[in-house]
Amino acid sequence: MTAPAKPPGGEGIVVVGLSHKTAPVDVRERFAVAEGALPALLARLSAKPEIAEALFLSTCNRVEVFARAEGARHDDALRAVREVLREHAQVPTHEEITSYLYEREGEEAVRHIFRVTASLDSMVLGEPQILGQVKEAYDLASSAGALGNLLGRCLTRAFSVAKRVRTETALGAGTVSISSVAVDLARSIFGDLAGHTVLLVGAGEMAEAAAKSLGKGARSIRVCNRSFERAAALAQTFGGTASPLDQLEEELVLSDIVVVSTASPTYVIGKDLVKRVMKRRRGRTLFIVDISVPRNVDPAAHEDVDNCFVYNVDDLEQTVAEGLRARKSEATRAEAIVTAELGEWNSWVRGLDVSPTIVKMRAKTRAVLHAELERSLSGKLRHLGPDERAALAQMMDAAVNKLLHGPTAKMKGENAQDLVRTARELFDLEDDREQSATRPEDEKRVEH
Amino acid sequence: MTPRIADVLFVAAALDYLVATVLFVRFLLSKTPSEKHEHFAARLVGVGAMFHLSHILTASLVWRVCPVAGVHFPMSVATMLMAAGYTVFRKRWRLDVLGAFVAPLALTAHLALRFTGQGPLDPTPRFRSAMLPVHVAMNVLGIALFSLAFAAAALFLVQERLLKQKKTMGLFRRLPPLDALDRAEHRFLLAGFPLLTLGIVTGTLFVRRVDAVTAADVARTGFGYATWLLAAGVLFLRASAGWRGRRAAYGTIAGFGFALLVLALYTFREPAKDPPKPHAVADDRALVAPVAGNANAEKGPS
């Protein structure tokens, strides 16, 4: 009896999903799953006879199902997962979603899981959230009893791959969004923002967005705007204080981090104003983020005034670009780590695959030889004492070990599926590969 | 037995500082810096300071010299105190990377104890005074804190320059926040200033008691006053005119430069003219000789 053919290394692992690369946000929204609905969905996946193990991952950029096919029948499992996804998204026909879904099986599925977990497939390369999201999905699937030995081990391996990538490469280094760059810079200047005041000059949408990230943890937020009403409304949102634009100098004296985003076509904050302010601040550091276009802060303030740092949109974007460039250059190293880890995973899976065959082959050989020995011991050799009998039994075991050492080593090598199949046929061994994932004790025995 | 212990402690402290230096340099220059290495290096400086202190205590017993008498020990004591001060404050003020200055400085001064200096191990009668240990102790503590202020000021200038040039990747991200460096520099200077002042006062009184004053003594005193004036100026202008950041950093670094000149003149000064008593020479040789590699051990006090 021969095993069904399947791509090597995956041991029946499949992935079906969609992500920012294949589906627009309105499609992703339809597939997204609220945390509370995940257990029911996992139960539906687990109830499918074609699926042995399953995990459901739903983030804002991807919805994916990692699964292990029952009996390593990939096509059946893929079909079953597609069906569950279609029902969940309430799409009438498969054709409507086929163009958005991607499927991976075997080794490519494992590689995909490793890459996703290591943030190599993320919209923002190297972003750290995905690892936590996969871990949460893993915990949920584990507690729902949807994970078994193989997919579970694949995921724990993926976590260690992600850790290696994070510690051995700079994939997660640098900052890659304008607001996080501004926050990072503020922290690099002031350390903890808790003791510092943020001033918003201008009360538009951009100021509001900046306040959301910079205002987190700041001592207080002040809003200074041409229209006092608008300033007051925005200040109220963040529990801050408002003032009209003619109070700007006073506000600058009181604040440490200033976000400027007005629609003014000229400088709202000039160099002379900054000089006056710095004198009144007694040299305390002032960090100004000018996100308005055209610029509202005279760049000469950055050049000529001590302890005053002015960063405009271009500066922030340059930092973002540098961060992305650095991450891309690190991605090659990260991919190499994924490939190396995949190789190790394949070796481990091959061991699982071949272990039952080797165990049976050894057991059968040993049984035949011992049966022959017993016959001789009860016939021509019956005069032998217990010591001699024990020595003969030991000799038989040693002979089995020596005889099978070569074939065993070859069967555990790369691309040895044909050898394993041949051995099963030659020794007339029944196919029990499915038990392999749940029989670690066999695996241990064979390794000796 | 004790000289051997002193040797072992000397090597242990030197190795600690050396490994910490290498790890800090690696952290600052590496493409994939490891914060674990940085923290480990910072802890190594603390361990090095403990070995360093143990070595000073053991060696001073072997040589029967007060650690705050001659010049070699005080330099070593100052850097040991600097390393200890760094260990105490680095975590609270988030200044781990300051160790990149502290470790090599401590290593250099520690090695200098063995490989440089021609001066006496014990003060000659001309300089023997009850005020001398007080003078040296105050200066040693002051210099230790001044060294930390200097290290913070130097890092401040690097960080400030990177910010002004808008180079906010790489090294920039490994240095402490700008304000933390400015605050640390100010606090170390503020703590060290009263000690330096006491050092200057006791030094002035002490010099007045010495009859023959050499040109080197005058220069040393002048540089000592310059150090004190610069430290005082930086503190006064910060309080009165809001001089912080770059200006304060330059002032601190200049002050530390003068302090180094004082130490250099002290270290490489002419041997004292007072002829030592014959029995004292013999005694000293007997005590110093077991410590291998010590230049003074071979020569004895001049």
XYZ file of C-alpha atoms in Angstrom:
750
model
C 0.000 0.000 0.000
C 1.456 3.428 -0.912
C 0.804 6.839 0.622
C -0.986 9.539 -1.357
C 1.477 11.839 -3.147
C 1.817 15.298 -1.627
C 4.326 18.152 -1.662
C 7.268 17.337 0.654
C 7.776 18.844 4.072
C 4.288 20.064 4.765
C 2.799 16.850 6.180
C -0.626 17.920 4.999
C -0.407 21.577 6.060
C -2.429 24.000 3.936
C -3.135 27.738 4.004
C -6.113 29.521 2.514
C -6.518 33.256 2.911
C -6.589 36.763 1.587
C -4.490 39.773 2.520
C -3.759 43.381 1.623
C -1.826 42.008 -1.344
C -4.774 40.200 -2.895
C -7.946 41.891 -1.663
C -9.087 45.487 -1.166
C -10.252 46.588 2.240
C -13.984 46.246 1.473
C -13.433 42.572 0.633
C -11.226 42.017 3.673
C -13.929 43.561 5.843
C -16.396 40.911 4.715
C -14.045 38.121 5.740
C -12.837 39.689 8.994
C -13.929 37.896 12.152
C -14.685 39.522 15.475
C -12.800 37.900 18.354
C -16.026 36.642 19.899
C -17.031 34.825 16.719
C -13.723 32.967 16.312
C -14.517 29.929 18.511
C -17.678 29.169 16.518
C -15.778 29.470 13.260
C -12.991 27.225 14.555
C -15.606 24.688 15.613
C -17.031 24.700 12.098
C -13.582 24.136 10.634
C -12.781 21.350 13.097
C -16.116 19.672 12.360
C -15.091 19.167 8.736
C -13.858 15.587 8.289
C -11.230 16.792 5.774
C -9.534 18.984 8.385
C -7.430 17.504 11.192
C -6.187 20.760 12.750
C -7.036 24.425 12.169
C -6.183 27.970 13.174
C -8.030 31.119 12.146
C -6.045 34.350 11.832
C -7.956 37.591 11.371
C -6.179 40.959 11.392
C -6.925 44.223 9.614
C -4.617 43.229 6.767
C -5.278 39.518 6.422
C -7.746 36.716 7.019
C -6.179 33.269 6.831
C -6.850 29.704 7.812
C -3.881 27.474 8.625
C -4.967 23.839 8.582
C -3.705 20.259 8.425
C -5.459 18.017 5.950
C -6.847 14.770 7.272
C -5.011 11.932 5.567
C -2.748 14.503 3.895
C -5.447 14.991 1.251
C -4.707 18.617 0.446
C -7.363 19.171 -2.199
C -10.164 18.044 0.064
C -8.930 20.197 2.923
C -8.512 23.260 0.699
C -12.035 22.810 -0.597
C -13.416 22.490 2.921
C -11.631 25.642 4.125
C -12.813 27.607 1.089
C -16.340 26.471 1.820
C -16.180 27.658 5.447
C -14.746 31.016 4.373
C -17.405 31.464 1.696
C -20.180 30.727 4.140
C -18.673 33.041 6.728
C -18.414 35.945 4.265
C -21.886 35.127 2.994
C -20.755 34.974 -0.604
C -23.169 32.981 -2.780
C -20.633 31.370 -5.118
C -16.973 30.409 -5.001
C -16.265 32.284 -8.218
C -16.869 35.585 -6.485
C -14.019 35.052 -4.043
C -11.573 32.920 -6.010
C -9.631 35.884 -7.368
C -9.010 37.222 -3.857
C -8.006 33.968 -2.195
C -4.594 32.396 -2.286
C -3.786 28.842 -1.379
C -0.560 27.213 -0.264
C 0.093 23.580 0.470
C 2.876 21.466 1.893
C 6.261 23.124 2.205
C 5.019 26.368 0.671
C 2.266 26.551 3.291
C 4.828 26.177 6.078
C 7.044 28.816 4.470
C 4.043 31.127 4.285
C 3.264 30.606 7.990
C 6.889 31.330 8.889
C 6.942 34.464 6.709
C 3.649 35.813 8.028
C 4.695 35.294 11.652
C 8.104 36.879 11.041
C 6.349 39.929 9.528
C 7.893 39.362 6.089
C 4.468 39.390 4.467
C 3.132 42.411 6.360
C 2.031 45.655 4.751
C 4.649 47.427 6.891
C 7.630 45.122 6.681
C 8.889 44.087 10.118
C 5.955 45.507 12.093
C 5.835 43.795 15.467
C 2.059 43.373 15.942
C 1.630 40.360 13.670
C 3.587 38.036 15.975
C 1.251 38.877 18.851
C -1.773 38.405 16.615
C -0.626 34.959 15.470
C 0.100 34.033 19.096
C -3.407 35.094 20.093
C -4.868 33.019 17.269
C -2.711 30.096 18.407
C -3.925 30.409 22.014
C -7.518 30.569 20.867
C -7.186 27.530 18.592
C -5.339 25.618 21.335
C -7.985 26.324 23.945
C -10.697 25.390 21.436
C -8.936 22.047 20.910
C -8.513 22.781 17.201
C -4.733 22.386 17.226
C -2.938 19.057 17.263
C 0.645 17.988 17.377
C 1.766 18.894 13.886
C 0.216 22.280 13.089
C 0.814 23.242 16.728
C 4.513 22.442 16.387
C 4.625 24.246 13.072
C 3.333 27.384 14.781
C 5.663 27.197 17.773
C 8.463 26.813 15.253
C 7.129 29.881 13.444
C 7.339 31.835 16.725
C 10.972 30.900 17.163
C 11.663 31.827 13.514
C 10.089 35.244 14.177
C 12.233 35.638 17.277
C 15.380 34.746 15.339
C 14.497 37.224 12.613
C 13.906 39.946 15.194
C 17.153 39.336 17.091
C 19.473 38.480 14.206
C 18.328 41.108 11.701
C 17.271 44.740 11.869
C 13.963 44.002 10.157
C 12.053 45.654 12.992
C 14.428 48.588 13.383
C 13.588 52.135 12.422
C 10.204 53.804 12.287
C 7.979 53.648 9.255
C 5.058 56.026 9.725
C 5.015 59.825 9.980
C 3.243 59.913 13.329
C 5.433 57.234 14.881
C 8.545 59.028 13.603
C 7.346 62.212 15.334
C 6.655 60.319 18.561
C 10.023 58.554 18.335
C 11.824 61.857 17.833
C 10.002 63.418 20.768
C 11.060 60.456 22.922
C 14.634 60.698 21.687
C 14.704 64.298 22.828
C 12.688 64.222 26.037
C 12.695 60.571 27.037
C 9.436 60.054 28.857
C 6.709 62.366 27.498
C 4.806 62.282 30.787
C 6.307 65.509 32.079
C 5.919 67.452 28.854
C 3.255 69.583 27.236
C 2.109 69.207 23.633
C 0.901 72.284 21.750
C -1.176 72.013 18.566
C -0.967 75.090 16.385
C -3.929 74.739 14.053
C -6.945 72.598 14.781
C -7.489 70.694 11.558
C -7.666 66.950 10.919
C -3.901 66.583 10.733
C -3.467 68.262 14.103
C -6.064 65.933 15.553
C -4.301 62.885 14.113
C -0.953 64.069 15.457
C -2.449 64.752 18.864
C -3.739 61.194 19.012
C -0.233 59.743 18.811
C 1.814 62.515 20.456
C -0.744 63.288 23.121
C -0.602 59.751 24.506
C 1.204 60.001 27.808
C 1.904 63.727 27.556
C 1.303 65.863 30.662
C -1.193 68.094 28.882
C -2.357 69.200 25.453
C -2.867 72.818 24.463
C -4.527 73.952 21.235
C -3.846 77.319 19.634
C -5.882 78.231 16.582
C -7.058 81.244 14.583
C -10.652 80.229 15.339
C -10.942 79.929 19.110
C -14.174 77.911 18.868
C -12.508 75.224 16.793
C -9.510 75.208 19.185
C -11.852 74.816 22.150
C -13.721 71.957 20.500
C -10.495 70.061 19.742
C -9.038 70.791 23.178
C -12.161 69.382 24.762
C -11.680 66.103 22.841
C -8.287 65.609 24.501
C -9.072 67.243 27.821
C -6.708 70.123 27.003
C -6.814 73.913 27.031
C -7.462 76.250 24.097
C -6.215 79.706 23.177
C -6.424 82.078 20.187
C -3.494 82.458 17.788
C -2.445 85.849 19.181
C -1.436 83.967 22.357
C 1.032 81.860 20.377
C 4.186 83.224 22.040
C 2.835 82.519 25.528
C 1.798 79.032 24.454
C 5.230 78.297 22.981
C 6.857 79.288 26.259
C 4.660 76.825 28.150
C 4.995 73.882 25.738
C 7.775 71.434 24.843
C 6.470 69.629 21.761
C 4.728 71.743 19.125
C 2.768 70.351 16.166
C 2.070 72.996 13.547
C -0.511 72.396 10.834
C -2.286 75.538 9.723
C -3.413 76.562 6.258
C -1.330 79.742 6.400
C 0.704 80.393 3.230
C 3.507 82.029 5.270
C 5.535 81.274 8.373
C 3.415 81.322 11.518
C 6.494 80.742 13.664
C 9.508 82.772 12.600
C 13.102 82.637 13.784
C 12.823 85.815 15.864
C 9.762 84.502 17.646
C 11.621 81.273 18.442
C 14.607 83.255 19.755
C 12.348 85.279 22.042
C 10.580 82.164 23.203
C 13.821 80.289 23.904
C 15.063 83.182 26.004
C 11.879 83.148 28.037
C 12.083 79.344 28.316
C 15.606 79.754 29.760
C 16.991 77.454 27.126
C 14.641 74.531 27.765
C 14.484 72.263 24.710
C 11.734 72.952 22.169
C 10.750 70.390 19.532
C 8.592 71.644 16.659
C 6.963 69.312 14.131
C 5.805 71.280 11.105
C 3.408 69.092 9.124
C 1.888 71.938 7.101
C 2.460 72.469 3.394
C 3.560 75.156 2.676
C 5.727 75.204 5.749
C 4.580 77.301 8.711
C 7.832 77.314 10.671
C 10.974 79.099 9.556
C 13.641 76.383 9.083
C 16.288 78.916 10.153
C 15.043 78.388 13.713
C 16.425 74.856 13.505
C 19.765 76.006 12.113
C 20.412 79.039 14.288
C 18.680 78.589 17.624
C 20.238 76.370 20.273
C 18.052 73.673 21.788
C 15.307 74.208 19.229
C 14.672 71.425 16.738
C 12.322 71.900 13.792
C 11.286 68.925 11.664
C 9.006 69.295 8.658
C 7.057 66.731 6.632
C 9.968 66.080 4.284
C 12.294 65.347 7.206
C 9.813 62.944 8.722
C 9.158 61.260 5.384
C 12.871 60.907 4.817
C 13.170 59.084 8.127
C 10.249 56.865 7.118
C 11.920 56.128 3.765
C 15.241 55.377 5.485
C 13.459 53.017 7.839
C 11.744 51.216 4.988
C 14.975 51.005 3.003
C 16.815 49.576 5.981
C 14.057 47.045 6.552
C 14.029 45.972 2.907
C 17.749 45.373 2.952
C 17.308 43.266 6.078
C 14.455 41.293 4.492
C 16.942 39.275 2.408
C 18.686 38.113 5.572
C 15.347 37.351 7.177
C 14.277 35.263 4.152
C 17.513 33.281 4.477
C 16.651 32.527 8.108
C 13.167 31.397 7.048
C 14.665 29.102 4.394
C 17.149 27.618 6.861
C 14.424 27.029 9.434
C 12.224 25.504 6.752
C 15.027 23.061 5.964
C 15.175 22.025 9.612
C 11.418 21.684 9.738
C 11.522 19.466 6.647
C 14.138 17.251 8.260
C 11.980 16.922 11.344
C 8.891 16.099 9.280
C 10.858 13.604 7.208
C 11.850 11.961 10.461
C 8.180 11.757 11.414
C 7.281 10.407 8.008
C 9.866 7.680 7.988
C 9.845 6.767 11.685
C 6.914 4.333 11.656
C 8.352 2.537 8.634
C 11.753 2.141 10.268
C 10.227 1.024 13.556
C 8.104 -1.607 11.784
C 10.983 -2.739 9.602
C 13.198 -3.264 12.638
C 10.423 -4.956 14.606
C 9.641 -7.326 11.752
C 13.286 -8.225 11.133
C 13.843 -8.772 14.836
C 10.685 -10.876 15.163
C 11.673 -13.136 12.242
C 15.192 -13.667 13.547
C 14.059 -14.287 17.111
C 11.438 -16.784 15.917
C 14.141 -18.682 14.059
C 16.369 -18.547 17.086
C 13.620 -19.879 19.346
C 13.071 -22.785 16.977
C 16.748 -23.662 17.032
C 16.899 -23.273 20.805
C 14.084 -25.741 21.259
C 15.661 -28.118 18.691
C 19.326 -28.621 17.965
C 20.496 -26.026 20.471
C 18.353 -27.070 23.422
C 21.461 -28.106 25.381
C 22.500 -24.425 25.735
C 22.320 -22.856 29.192
C 20.623 -19.489 30.075
C 23.861 -17.484 29.635
C 24.481 -18.846 26.156
C 20.816 -18.243 25.206
C 21.037 -14.625 26.403
C 24.280 -14.124 24.464
C 22.642 -15.436 21.302
C 19.649 -13.111 21.747
C 22.024 -10.199 22.213
C 23.912 -11.210 19.089
C 20.645 -11.264 17.121
C 19.796 -7.712 18.251
C 23.259 -6.484 17.333
C 22.930 -8.117 13.925
C 19.555 -6.399 13.352
C 21.095 -3.047 14.266
C 24.073 -3.484 11.975
C 22.016 -4.878 9.125
C 19.475 -2.059 9.163
C 21.798 0.831 9.992
C 22.594 1.591 6.347
C 19.006 1.423 5.016
C 17.754 3.467 8.001
C 20.285 6.236 7.375
C 19.391 6.334 3.675
C 15.660 6.462 4.387
C 16.191 9.444 6.707
C 18.107 11.341 4.031
C 16.679 13.931 1.629
C 14.307 12.916 -1.182
C 14.020 9.394 0.208
C 10.248 9.020 -0.231
C 10.775 6.410 -2.957
C 13.104 4.423 -0.713
C 10.552 4.494 2.106
C 7.813 3.297 -0.248
C 10.074 0.552 -1.588
C 10.986 -0.582 1.921
C 7.297 -0.773 2.845
C 6.622 -2.909 -0.198
C 9.697 -5.108 0.239
C 9.045 -5.763 3.911
C 5.280 -5.908 3.391
C 4.592 -3.213 6.011
C 1.145 -1.714 6.409
C 0.876 2.073 5.919
C 0.411 3.890 9.180
C 1.862 7.318 8.369
C -1.121 9.035 9.846
C -0.084 7.895 13.294
C 3.313 9.447 12.907
C 2.401 12.915 14.117
C 1.108 11.551 17.396
C 3.813 9.022 18.144
C 6.854 10.900 19.358
C 8.089 7.825 21.288
C 8.630 5.986 17.995
C 10.533 8.920 16.675
C 12.772 8.917 19.741
C 13.462 5.188 19.411
C 14.465 5.489 15.802
C 16.875 8.322 16.463
C 19.015 6.080 18.697
C 50.009 35.624 48.969
C 48.536 39.175 49.167
C 50.521 40.559 46.193
C 49.238 37.657 44.120
C 45.665 38.447 45.168
C 46.291 42.071 44.203
C 47.547 40.903 40.798
C 44.502 38.689 40.260
C 42.144 41.513 41.208
C 44.032 43.887 38.922
C 43.680 41.536 35.958
C 40.015 40.819 36.761
C 39.129 44.519 36.830
C 41.097 45.190 33.629
C 39.408 42.286 31.830
C 35.978 43.458 32.979
C 36.544 46.971 31.709
C 38.041 45.652 28.482
C 35.116 43.353 27.709
C 32.648 46.121 28.612
C 34.479 48.508 26.262
C 34.384 45.999 23.403
C 30.678 45.316 23.966
C 29.835 49.028 24.059
C 31.795 49.700 20.872
C 30.042 46.776 19.231
C 26.671 48.077 20.398
C 27.362 51.527 18.971
C 28.773 50.352 15.652
C 26.878 47.161 14.951
C 24.213 47.044 12.272
C 22.046 44.920 14.529
C 22.722 46.288 18.002
C 21.745 44.072 20.885
C 20.349 45.823 23.940
C 21.201 42.694 25.896
C 24.886 43.300 25.118
C 24.520 46.911 26.205
C 22.922 45.950 29.534
C 25.492 43.212 30.069
C 28.323 45.654 29.357
C 26.800 48.147 31.801
C 26.679 45.463 34.496
C 30.274 44.500 33.713
C 31.369 48.059 34.511
C 29.818 47.621 37.975
C 31.587 44.296 38.482
C 34.815 45.889 37.223
C 34.413 48.684 39.785
C 34.140 46.097 42.564
C 37.313 44.307 41.428
C 38.967 47.693 40.984
C 38.092 48.729 44.555
C 39.267 45.376 45.910
C 42.523 45.768 44.024
C 43.102 49.267 45.372
C 42.476 48.124 48.933
C 44.679 45.042 48.605
C 47.484 46.810 46.782
C 47.487 49.723 49.223
C 47.913 47.206 52.030
C 50.783 45.564 50.152
C 52.484 48.874 49.425
C 51.499 50.312 52.810
C 50.372 53.489 51.090
C 47.226 55.445 51.723
C 45.115 55.251 48.513
C 44.636 58.993 48.551
C 48.285 59.848 49.076
C 50.608 59.754 45.970
C 49.278 60.230 42.450
C 48.855 56.728 41.088
C 46.232 55.486 43.466
C 44.178 58.694 43.436
C 43.868 58.526 39.644
C 42.846 54.917 39.921
C 40.487 55.701 42.816
C 38.898 58.529 40.808
C 38.094 56.272 37.859
C 36.906 53.518 40.178
C 34.523 56.002 41.801
C 33.450 57.144 38.339
C 32.604 53.543 37.398
C 30.785 53.084 40.719
C 28.847 56.337 40.199
C 27.891 55.209 36.712
C 26.666 51.883 38.101
C 24.494 53.638 40.672
C 22.896 56.159 38.330
C 22.839 54.497 34.908
C 19.531 52.712 35.357
C 17.684 55.507 37.102
C 18.732 58.069 34.504
C 18.650 55.670 31.501
C 22.317 56.242 30.751
C 23.615 52.743 30.027
C 25.462 53.834 26.922
C 27.477 56.336 28.980
C 29.520 53.240 29.786
C 31.055 53.612 26.320
C 33.070 56.476 27.864
C 33.300 55.195 31.417
C 34.665 51.711 30.634
C 37.641 52.793 28.482
C 38.452 55.700 30.824
C 38.435 53.366 33.815
C 40.491 50.810 31.904
C 43.100 53.396 30.910
C 43.510 54.778 34.432
C 43.553 51.283 35.877
C 46.302 50.159 33.510
C 48.181 53.428 34.065
C 48.499 52.451 37.720
C 50.834 49.683 36.639
C 52.493 50.916 33.492
C 53.069 54.655 33.870
C 54.282 57.205 36.373
C 57.672 57.878 37.890
C 56.543 59.732 40.987
C 56.782 58.524 44.522
C 54.377 56.043 45.965
C 54.401 57.935 49.213
C 54.629 61.713 49.595
C 58.069 63.007 50.419
C 58.456 64.991 53.642
C 57.991 68.252 51.729
C 54.403 67.266 51.014
C 53.583 65.300 54.130
C 50.586 66.893 55.788
C 47.334 65.879 57.450
C 45.566 68.092 54.914
C 46.941 66.181 51.917
C 44.582 63.166 52.113
C 41.620 65.534 52.522
C 42.771 67.587 49.541
C 43.322 64.502 47.385
C 40.100 62.780 48.519
C 37.965 65.821 47.666
C 39.640 66.187 44.287
C 39.337 62.489 43.558
C 35.608 62.487 44.260
C 35.173 65.720 42.348
C 37.102 64.373 39.360
C 35.019 61.177 39.389
C 31.802 63.179 39.140
C 33.366 65.630 36.677
C 34.329 62.648 34.464
C 30.714 61.494 34.426
C 29.565 65.038 33.616
C 32.118 65.092 30.793
C 30.892 61.760 29.400
C 27.283 62.983 29.473
C 28.303 66.274 27.830
C 30.231 64.501 25.082
C 27.285 62.217 24.312
C 24.965 65.231 24.422
C 27.013 66.953 21.722
C 26.957 63.852 19.521
C 23.198 63.420 19.952
C 22.489 67.136 19.456
C 24.592 67.222 16.291
C 22.751 64.212 14.864
C 19.421 65.894 15.617
C 20.489 69.174 14.007
C 21.765 67.289 10.954
C 18.517 65.304 10.963
C 20.364 61.994 10.987
C 17.867 60.132 13.073
C 18.752 56.548 12.244
C 21.576 54.292 13.431
C 23.698 55.773 16.208
C 21.015 58.345 17.103
C 18.660 55.617 18.232
C 21.253 54.020 20.496
C 22.025 57.128 22.518
C 20.003 58.285 25.538
C 17.401 61.061 25.184
C 18.941 64.503 24.738
C 17.277 65.950 27.831
C 18.406 63.007 29.958
C 22.005 63.673 28.931
C 21.690 67.398 29.651
C 20.128 66.714 33.055
C 22.746 64.096 33.934
C 25.583 66.416 32.968
C 24.129 69.157 35.171
C 23.540 66.871 38.142
C 27.007 65.313 38.029
C 28.575 68.747 37.760
C 26.418 70.102 40.575
C 27.393 67.190 42.826
C 31.071 67.421 41.936
C 31.386 71.184 42.293
C 31.374 71.438 46.124
C 33.999 68.700 46.253
C 36.162 70.470 43.688
C 35.736 73.676 45.688
C 36.923 71.954 48.856
C 39.806 70.481 46.854
C 40.769 73.944 45.625
C 40.507 75.491 49.106
C 42.546 72.766 50.816
C 45.030 72.839 47.931
C 45.477 76.592 48.253
C 46.069 76.354 52.013
C 48.390 73.417 51.499
C 50.522 75.130 48.823
C 50.969 78.152 51.088
C 52.667 75.870 53.614
C 55.171 74.529 51.106
C 58.318 76.656 50.874
C 59.709 75.772 47.454
C 57.110 76.057 44.733
C 58.117 74.911 41.242
C 56.872 76.208 37.878
C 54.925 72.959 37.445
C 53.244 73.577 40.792
C 52.171 77.037 39.630
C 50.856 75.709 36.305
C 49.029 72.940 38.069
C 47.440 75.374 40.482
C 46.485 77.654 37.583
C 44.822 74.832 35.680
C 43.089 73.765 38.887
C 41.596 77.246 39.272
C 40.601 77.238 35.577
C 38.789 73.924 36.093
C 36.938 75.292 39.086
C 36.079 78.575 37.302
C 34.701 76.765 34.264
C 32.568 74.453 36.394
C 31.352 77.428 38.422
C 30.670 79.403 35.235
C 28.655 76.595 33.642
C 26.543 76.189 36.783
C 26.082 79.927 37.313
C 25.134 80.699 33.693
C 22.731 77.782 33.600
C 20.967 79.071 36.697
C 21.037 82.749 35.764
C 20.899 82.928 31.969
C 19.455 79.528 31.006
C 22.697 78.261 29.465
C 21.993 74.627 28.786
C 22.572 72.093 26.125
C 25.433 72.785 23.762
C 26.982 75.733 25.606
C 26.914 73.949 28.948
C 28.369 70.837 27.305
C 31.271 72.793 25.794
C 31.949 74.441 29.176
C 31.946 71.095 30.958
C 34.243 69.502 28.392
C 36.671 72.457 28.594
C 36.658 72.208 32.397
C 37.369 68.506 32.235
C 40.200 69.259 29.798
C 41.847 71.511 32.410
C 41.307 68.858 35.072
C 43.136 66.389 32.822
C 46.005 68.884 32.442
C 46.262 69.092 36.237
C 46.397 65.324 36.458
C 48.944 65.104 33.630
C 51.229 67.660 35.302
C 50.859 65.809 38.595
C 51.590 62.434 37.020
C 54.600 63.459 34.963
C 56.071 65.970 37.399
C 59.731 66.037 38.318
C 60.618 63.631 41.096
C 60.591 65.332 44.484
C 63.887 66.812 45.602
C 63.753 65.721 49.247
C 66.223 62.920 49.805
C 64.452 60.009 51.424
C 65.817 58.551 54.612
C 68.009 55.517 53.890
C 66.019 53.131 56.090
C 62.767 54.302 54.505
C 64.070 53.394 51.014
C 65.013 49.950 52.163
C 61.630 49.469 53.811
C 59.731 50.610 50.759
C 61.677 48.334 48.428
C 60.928 45.385 50.614
C 57.233 46.154 50.495
C 56.907 46.970 46.821
C 59.175 44.363 45.277
C 56.702 41.436 45.374
C 54.258 43.220 43.090
C 55.342 42.096 39.641
C 55.472 44.586 36.789
C 55.388 47.717 38.918
C 57.883 50.258 37.637
C 58.166 51.825 41.065
C 58.782 48.470 42.614
C 62.042 48.228 40.702
C 63.167 51.787 41.405
C 61.812 52.475 44.823
C 60.740 55.961 45.805
C 62.930 58.597 44.187
